[in-house]
Coordinates of C-alpha atoms in Angstrom, one line a residue:
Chain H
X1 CA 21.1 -24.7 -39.0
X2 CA 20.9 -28.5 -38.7
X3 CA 18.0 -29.5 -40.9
X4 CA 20.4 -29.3 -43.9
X5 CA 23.1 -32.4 -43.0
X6 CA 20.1 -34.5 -41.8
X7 CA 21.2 -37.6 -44.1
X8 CA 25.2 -37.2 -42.9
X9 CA 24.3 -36.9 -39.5
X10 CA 22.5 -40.3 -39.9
X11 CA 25.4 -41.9 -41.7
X12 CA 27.5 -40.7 -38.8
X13 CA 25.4 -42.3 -36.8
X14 CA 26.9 -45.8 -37.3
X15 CA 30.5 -45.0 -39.3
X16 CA 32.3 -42.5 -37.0
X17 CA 33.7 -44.0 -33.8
X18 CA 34.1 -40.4 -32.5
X19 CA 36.8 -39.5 -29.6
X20 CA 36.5 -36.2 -28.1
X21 CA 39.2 -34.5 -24.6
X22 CA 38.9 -31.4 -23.5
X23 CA 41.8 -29.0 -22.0
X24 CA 41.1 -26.0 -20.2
X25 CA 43.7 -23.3 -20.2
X26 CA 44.4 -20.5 -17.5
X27 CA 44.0 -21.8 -14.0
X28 CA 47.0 -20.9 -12.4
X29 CA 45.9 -16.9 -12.9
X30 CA 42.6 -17.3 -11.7
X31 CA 41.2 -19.6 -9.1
X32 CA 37.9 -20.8 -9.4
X33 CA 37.2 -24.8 -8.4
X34 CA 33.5 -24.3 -9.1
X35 CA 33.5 -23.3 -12.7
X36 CA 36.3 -26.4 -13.4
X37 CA 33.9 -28.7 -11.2
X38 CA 31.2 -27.5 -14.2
X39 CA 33.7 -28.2 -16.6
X40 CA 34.9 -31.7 -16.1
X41 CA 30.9 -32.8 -15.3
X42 CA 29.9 -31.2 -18.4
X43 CA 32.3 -32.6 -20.3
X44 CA 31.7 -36.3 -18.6
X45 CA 27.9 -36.1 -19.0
X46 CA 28.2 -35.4 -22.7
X47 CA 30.6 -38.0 -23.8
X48 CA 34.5 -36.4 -23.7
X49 CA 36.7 -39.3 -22.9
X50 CA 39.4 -37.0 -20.6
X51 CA 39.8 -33.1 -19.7
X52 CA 43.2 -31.6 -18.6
X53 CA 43.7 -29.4 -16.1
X54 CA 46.9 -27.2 -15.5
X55 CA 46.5 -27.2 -12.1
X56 CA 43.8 -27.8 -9.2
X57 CA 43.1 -28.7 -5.6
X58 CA 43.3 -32.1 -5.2
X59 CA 39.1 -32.9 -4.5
X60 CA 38.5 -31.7 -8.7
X61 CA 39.9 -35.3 -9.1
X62 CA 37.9 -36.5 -5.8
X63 CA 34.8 -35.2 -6.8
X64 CA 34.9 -36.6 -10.6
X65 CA 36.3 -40.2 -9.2
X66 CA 33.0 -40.3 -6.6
X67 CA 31.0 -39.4 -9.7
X68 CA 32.3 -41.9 -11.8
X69 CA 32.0 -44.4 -9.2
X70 CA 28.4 -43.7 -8.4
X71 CA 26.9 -43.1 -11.7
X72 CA 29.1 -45.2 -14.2
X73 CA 31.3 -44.4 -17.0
X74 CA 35.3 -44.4 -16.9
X75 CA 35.8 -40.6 -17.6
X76 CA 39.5 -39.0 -16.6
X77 CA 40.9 -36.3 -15.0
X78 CA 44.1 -35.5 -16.3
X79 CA 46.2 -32.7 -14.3
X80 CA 49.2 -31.5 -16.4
X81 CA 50.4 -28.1 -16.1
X82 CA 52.2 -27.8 -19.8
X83 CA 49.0 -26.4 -22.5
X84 CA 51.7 -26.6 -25.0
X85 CA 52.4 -30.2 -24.5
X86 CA 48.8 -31.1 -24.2
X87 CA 48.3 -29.1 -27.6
X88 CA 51.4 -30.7 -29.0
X89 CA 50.3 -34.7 -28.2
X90 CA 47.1 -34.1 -29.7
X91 CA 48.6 -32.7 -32.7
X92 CA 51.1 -35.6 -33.2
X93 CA 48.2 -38.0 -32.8
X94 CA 46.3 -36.2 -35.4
X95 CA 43.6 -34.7 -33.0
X96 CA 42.0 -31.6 -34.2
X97 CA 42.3 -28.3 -32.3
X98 CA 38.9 -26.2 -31.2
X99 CA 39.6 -23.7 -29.3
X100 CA 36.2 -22.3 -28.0
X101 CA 36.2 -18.3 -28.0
X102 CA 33.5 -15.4 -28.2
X103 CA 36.0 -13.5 -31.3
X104 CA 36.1 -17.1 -33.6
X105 CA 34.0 -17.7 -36.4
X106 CA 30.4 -18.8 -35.6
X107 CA 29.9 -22.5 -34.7
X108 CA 27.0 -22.9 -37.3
X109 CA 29.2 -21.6 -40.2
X110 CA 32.0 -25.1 -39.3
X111 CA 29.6 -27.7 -37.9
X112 CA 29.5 -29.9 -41.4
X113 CA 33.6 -30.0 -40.7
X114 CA 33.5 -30.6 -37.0
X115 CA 31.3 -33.4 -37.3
X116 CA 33.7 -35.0 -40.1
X117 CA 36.4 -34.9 -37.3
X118 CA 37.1 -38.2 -35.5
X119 CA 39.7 -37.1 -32.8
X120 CA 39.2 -33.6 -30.5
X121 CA 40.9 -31.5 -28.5
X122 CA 38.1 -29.1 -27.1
X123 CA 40.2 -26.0 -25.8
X124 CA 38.1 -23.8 -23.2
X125 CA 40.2 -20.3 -21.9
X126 CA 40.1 -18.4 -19.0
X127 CA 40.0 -14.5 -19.6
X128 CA 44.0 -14.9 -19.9
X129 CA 44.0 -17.1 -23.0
X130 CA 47.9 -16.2 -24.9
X131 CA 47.2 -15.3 -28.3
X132 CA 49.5 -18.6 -29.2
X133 CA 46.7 -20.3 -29.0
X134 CA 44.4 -19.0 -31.7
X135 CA 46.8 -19.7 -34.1
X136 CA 47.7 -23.2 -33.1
X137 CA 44.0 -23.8 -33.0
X138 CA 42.9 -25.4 -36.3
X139 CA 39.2 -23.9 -35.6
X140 CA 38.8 -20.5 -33.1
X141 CA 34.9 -21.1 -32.5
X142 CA 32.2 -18.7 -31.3
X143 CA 29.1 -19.8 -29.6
X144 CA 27.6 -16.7 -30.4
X145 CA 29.6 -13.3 -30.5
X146 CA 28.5 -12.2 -27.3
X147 CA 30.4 -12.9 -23.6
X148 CA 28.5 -15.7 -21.6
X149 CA 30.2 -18.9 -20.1
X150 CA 32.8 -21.5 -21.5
X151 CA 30.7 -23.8 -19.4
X152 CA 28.0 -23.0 -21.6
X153 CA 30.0 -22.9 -25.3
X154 CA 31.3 -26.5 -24.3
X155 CA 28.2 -27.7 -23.6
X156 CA 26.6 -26.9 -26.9
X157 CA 30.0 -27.0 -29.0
X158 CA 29.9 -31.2 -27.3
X159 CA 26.2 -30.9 -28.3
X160 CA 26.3 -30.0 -31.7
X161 CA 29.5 -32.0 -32.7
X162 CA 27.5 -35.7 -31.8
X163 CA 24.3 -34.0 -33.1
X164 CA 22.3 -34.5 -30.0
X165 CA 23.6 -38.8 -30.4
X166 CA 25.3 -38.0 -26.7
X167 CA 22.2 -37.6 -24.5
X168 CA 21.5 -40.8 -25.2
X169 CA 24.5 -42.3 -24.2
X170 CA 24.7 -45.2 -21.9
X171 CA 27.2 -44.7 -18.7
X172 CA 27.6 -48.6 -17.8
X173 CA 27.5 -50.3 -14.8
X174 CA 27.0 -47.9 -12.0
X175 CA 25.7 -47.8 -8.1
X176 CA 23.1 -45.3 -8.7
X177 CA 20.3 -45.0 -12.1
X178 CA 18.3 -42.7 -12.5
X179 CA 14.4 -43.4 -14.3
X180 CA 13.4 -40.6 -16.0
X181 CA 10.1 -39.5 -14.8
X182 CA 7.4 -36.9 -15.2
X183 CA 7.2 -35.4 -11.8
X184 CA 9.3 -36.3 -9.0
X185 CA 12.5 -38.1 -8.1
X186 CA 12.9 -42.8 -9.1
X187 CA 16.9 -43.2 -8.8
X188 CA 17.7 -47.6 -8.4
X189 CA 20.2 -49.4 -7.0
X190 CA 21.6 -51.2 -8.3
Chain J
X1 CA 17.2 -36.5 -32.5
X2 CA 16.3 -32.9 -34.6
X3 CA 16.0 -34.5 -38.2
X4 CA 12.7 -35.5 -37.9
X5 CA 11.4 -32.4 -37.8
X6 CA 13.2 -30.3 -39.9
X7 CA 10.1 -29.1 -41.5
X8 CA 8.2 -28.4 -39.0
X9 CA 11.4 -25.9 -37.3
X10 CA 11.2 -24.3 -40.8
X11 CA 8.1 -23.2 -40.3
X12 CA 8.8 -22.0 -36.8
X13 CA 11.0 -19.8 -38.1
X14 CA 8.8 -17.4 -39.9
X15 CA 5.6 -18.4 -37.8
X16 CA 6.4 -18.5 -34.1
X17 CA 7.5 -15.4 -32.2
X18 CA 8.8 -17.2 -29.1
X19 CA 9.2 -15.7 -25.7
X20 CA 11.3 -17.6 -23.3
X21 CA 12.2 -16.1 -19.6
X22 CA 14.8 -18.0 -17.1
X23 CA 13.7 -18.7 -13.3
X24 CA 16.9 -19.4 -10.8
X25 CA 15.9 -21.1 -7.5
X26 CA 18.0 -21.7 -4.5
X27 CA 19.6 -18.6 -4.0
X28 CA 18.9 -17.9 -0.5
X29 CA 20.3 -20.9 0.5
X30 CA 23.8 -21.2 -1.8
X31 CA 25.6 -18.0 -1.9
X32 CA 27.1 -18.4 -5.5
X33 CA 28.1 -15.8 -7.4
X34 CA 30.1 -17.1 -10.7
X35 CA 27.0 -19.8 -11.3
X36 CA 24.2 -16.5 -11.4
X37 CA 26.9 -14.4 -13.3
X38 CA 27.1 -17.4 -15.9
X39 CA 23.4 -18.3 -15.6
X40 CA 22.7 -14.4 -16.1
X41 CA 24.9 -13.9 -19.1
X42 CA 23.6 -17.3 -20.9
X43 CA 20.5 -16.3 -20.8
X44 CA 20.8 -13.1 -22.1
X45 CA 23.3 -14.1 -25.1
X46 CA 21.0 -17.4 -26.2
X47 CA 18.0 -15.3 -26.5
X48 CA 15.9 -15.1 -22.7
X49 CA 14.2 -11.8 -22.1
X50 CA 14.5 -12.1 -18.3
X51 CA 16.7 -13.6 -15.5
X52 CA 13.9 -13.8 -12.4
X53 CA 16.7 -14.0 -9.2
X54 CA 15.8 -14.7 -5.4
X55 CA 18.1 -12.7 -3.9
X56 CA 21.7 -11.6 -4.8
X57 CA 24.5 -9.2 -4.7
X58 CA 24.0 -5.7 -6.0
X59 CA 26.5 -6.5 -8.5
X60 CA 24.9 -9.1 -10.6
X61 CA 22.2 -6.6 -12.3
X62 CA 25.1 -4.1 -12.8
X63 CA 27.6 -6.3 -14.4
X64 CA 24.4 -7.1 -17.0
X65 CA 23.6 -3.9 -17.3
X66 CA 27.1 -3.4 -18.3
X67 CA 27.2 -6.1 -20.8
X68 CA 23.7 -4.2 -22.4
X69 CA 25.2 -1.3 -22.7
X70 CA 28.5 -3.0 -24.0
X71 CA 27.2 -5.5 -26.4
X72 CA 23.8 -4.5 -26.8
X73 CA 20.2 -5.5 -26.1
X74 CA 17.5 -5.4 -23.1
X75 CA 18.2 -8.3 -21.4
X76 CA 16.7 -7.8 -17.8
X77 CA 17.4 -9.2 -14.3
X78 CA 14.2 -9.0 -12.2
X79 CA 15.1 -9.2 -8.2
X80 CA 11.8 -11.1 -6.6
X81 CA 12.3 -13.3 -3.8
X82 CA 9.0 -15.4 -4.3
X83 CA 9.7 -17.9 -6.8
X84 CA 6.5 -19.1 -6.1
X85 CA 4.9 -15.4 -7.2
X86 CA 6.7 -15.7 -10.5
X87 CA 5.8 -19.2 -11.2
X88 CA 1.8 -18.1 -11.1
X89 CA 2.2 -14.8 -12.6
X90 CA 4.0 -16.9 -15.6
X91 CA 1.2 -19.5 -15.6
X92 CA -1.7 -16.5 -15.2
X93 CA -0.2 -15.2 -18.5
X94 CA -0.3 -18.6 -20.5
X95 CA 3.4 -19.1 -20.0
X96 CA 4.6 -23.1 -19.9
X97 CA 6.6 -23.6 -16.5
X98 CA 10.0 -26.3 -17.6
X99 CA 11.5 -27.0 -14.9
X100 CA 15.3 -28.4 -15.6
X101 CA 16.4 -31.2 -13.7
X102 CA 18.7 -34.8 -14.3
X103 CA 15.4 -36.6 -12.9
X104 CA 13.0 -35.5 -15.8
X105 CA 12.1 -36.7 -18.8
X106 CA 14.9 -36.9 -22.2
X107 CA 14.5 -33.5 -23.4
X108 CA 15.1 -34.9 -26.6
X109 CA 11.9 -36.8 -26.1
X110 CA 9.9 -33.6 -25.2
X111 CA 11.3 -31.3 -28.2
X112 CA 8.7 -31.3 -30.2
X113 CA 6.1 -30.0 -27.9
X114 CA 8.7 -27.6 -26.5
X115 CA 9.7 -25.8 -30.1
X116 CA 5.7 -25.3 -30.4
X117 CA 5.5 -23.3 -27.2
X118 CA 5.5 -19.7 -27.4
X119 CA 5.8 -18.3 -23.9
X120 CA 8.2 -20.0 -21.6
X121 CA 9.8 -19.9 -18.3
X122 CA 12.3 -22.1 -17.7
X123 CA 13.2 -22.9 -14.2
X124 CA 17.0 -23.8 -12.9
X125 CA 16.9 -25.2 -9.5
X126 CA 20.0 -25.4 -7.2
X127 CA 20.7 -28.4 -4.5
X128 CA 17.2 -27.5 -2.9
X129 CA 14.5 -27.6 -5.3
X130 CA 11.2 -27.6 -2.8
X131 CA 9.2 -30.8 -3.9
X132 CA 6.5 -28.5 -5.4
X133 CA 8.3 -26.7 -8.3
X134 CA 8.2 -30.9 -9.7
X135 CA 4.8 -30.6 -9.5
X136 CA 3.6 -27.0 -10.7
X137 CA 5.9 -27.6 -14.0
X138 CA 4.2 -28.4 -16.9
X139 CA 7.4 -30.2 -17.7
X140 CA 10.1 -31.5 -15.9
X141 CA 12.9 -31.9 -18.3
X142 CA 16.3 -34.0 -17.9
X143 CA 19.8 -33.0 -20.4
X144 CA 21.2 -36.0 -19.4
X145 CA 20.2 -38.6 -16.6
X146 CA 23.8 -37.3 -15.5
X147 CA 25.2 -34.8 -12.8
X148 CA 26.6 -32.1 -14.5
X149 CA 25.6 -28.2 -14.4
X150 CA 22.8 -26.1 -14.7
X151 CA 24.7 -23.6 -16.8
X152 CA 24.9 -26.1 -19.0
X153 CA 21.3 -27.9 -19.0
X154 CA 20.3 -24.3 -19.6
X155 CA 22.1 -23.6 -22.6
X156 CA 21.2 -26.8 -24.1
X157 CA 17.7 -26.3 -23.5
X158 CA 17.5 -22.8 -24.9
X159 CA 19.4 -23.6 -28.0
X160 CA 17.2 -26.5 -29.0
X161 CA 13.8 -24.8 -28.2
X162 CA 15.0 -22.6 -30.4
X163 CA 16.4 -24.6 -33.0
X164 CA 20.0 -23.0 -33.2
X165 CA 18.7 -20.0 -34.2
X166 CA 19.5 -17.8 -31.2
X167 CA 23.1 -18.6 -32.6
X168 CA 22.2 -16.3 -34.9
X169 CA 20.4 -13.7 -32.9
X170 CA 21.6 -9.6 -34.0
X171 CA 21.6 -7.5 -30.5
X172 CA 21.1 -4.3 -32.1
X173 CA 22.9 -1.1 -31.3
X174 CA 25.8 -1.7 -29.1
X175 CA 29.4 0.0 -28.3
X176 CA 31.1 -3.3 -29.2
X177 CA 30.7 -5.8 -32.0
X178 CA 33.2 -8.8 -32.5
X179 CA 34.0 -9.6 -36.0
X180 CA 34.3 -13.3 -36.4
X181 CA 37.6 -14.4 -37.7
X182 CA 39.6 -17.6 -38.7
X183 CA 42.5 -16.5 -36.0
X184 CA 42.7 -13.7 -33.5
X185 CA 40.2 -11.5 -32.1
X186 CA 39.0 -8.3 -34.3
X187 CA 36.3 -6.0 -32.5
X188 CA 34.8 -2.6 -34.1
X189 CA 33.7 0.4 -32.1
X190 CA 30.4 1.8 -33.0

């Protein structure tokens, strides 16, 4: 599925200044810090500027804040409990709408148009996703048709859009570095 | 970081008939529900045979077993509270122990010898991976120097061992099968 854009991908490489937030929808129905703690990691560790978040316990923030401060990088939190605002900025501002869902149209079959996109809004649903938002999304996407994890889709819908550039990314100056190793554990201070 | 082989996953394609089963560690000690559901379900819909669990909640292998007989396949969860049993019974049978965690090397610079691998198990430690499972790994691999998730790490991993084409992956005879669309959700009844 990726052999075929090879030469774009490497012209992307060095044009497209790429900006990528991620909202996720529906936690005021169901309560679940863990799953949003994956969520706003994930989407830190693989290079989205900001997520927004209806509504959480104050230590999401906490926790992402400590992160940031330990291992580098200037990622936010942003809590706002309006989707339809959220959805409506990005619009104005010419983002581009993904929403992430197991009934869209396979991921593989809109990459070459994802990775022309400069600005994203990454939408990941609860099970209570209002059908508003398929049609407000400019791409319903499926990572695979089969039910798994949004933590999961996001991850490889992040991965696929930078074609793999973001596991190289560099967080900055941090407190903690890690040096990748064979076996075992070498983390610096710095 | 996948263009350079492009060939070479061609020939995969019709050539290697690749077997890959998930390891989760940690269980005993971190009661967590949503992560196994998640890890359970990922592996199943990006193409694992087998979930190998330490310990859980009757309802884990039922809610899979309800997701088989929903959406179709044989995706197994195997209950075996010696991680260290499965690790030599996978090695006994020629299968490559990867061991995911943010201290290991770039999986981007392991890929190659990863994609040529036919028989896998992939291990997904929690907060207290024993010291050992760095050591009896044949690889220790990092998605990301970065704190993030193991749902994640794991999906990453399994989609680019298998070149994207799990994306694609049919799951036979099921009760349910989503047809992809531009907006909305359509599903057919076998």
């Amino acid at each position: 599925m990726q052999s075929a854009d090879a030469p774009r991908r490497m012209w992307f490489r060095t044009q497209v200044e790429r900006n990528i937030r991620v909202l996720r929808l529906g936690q005021r129905y169901v309560r679940d810090d863990r799953t949003l703690t994956h969520l706003c990691l994930v989407s830190r560790a693989l290079g989205a500027e900001a997520i927004y978040l209806q509504d959480v316990e104050k230590d999401i923030p906490n926790t992402v804040e400590e992160v940031n401060a330990t291992w580098g990088g200037d990622f936010r939190v942003v809590i706002d409990p309006s989707w339809q605002k959220v959805i409506r900025e990005a619009k104005a501002e010419g983002r581009k709408v993904v929403h992430l869902t197991m009934y869209g149209v396979p991921l593989q079959d809109r990459l070459r148009e994802l990775r022309a996109e400069k600005k994203l809004l990454v939408v990941v649903g609860g099970p209570k996703v209002p059908g508003r938002v398929y049609h407000e999304a400019d791409y319903n996407i499926a990572v695979t048709s089969q039910p798994h994890s949004e933590i999961a889709a996001l991850a490889i819908v992040l991965h696929e859009i930078q074609s793999g550039e973001e596991l190289k990314r560099d967080f900055g100056k941090s407190v903690l570095r890690i040096v990748p190793t064979e076996k075992g554990k070498r983390v610096i201070r710095n």
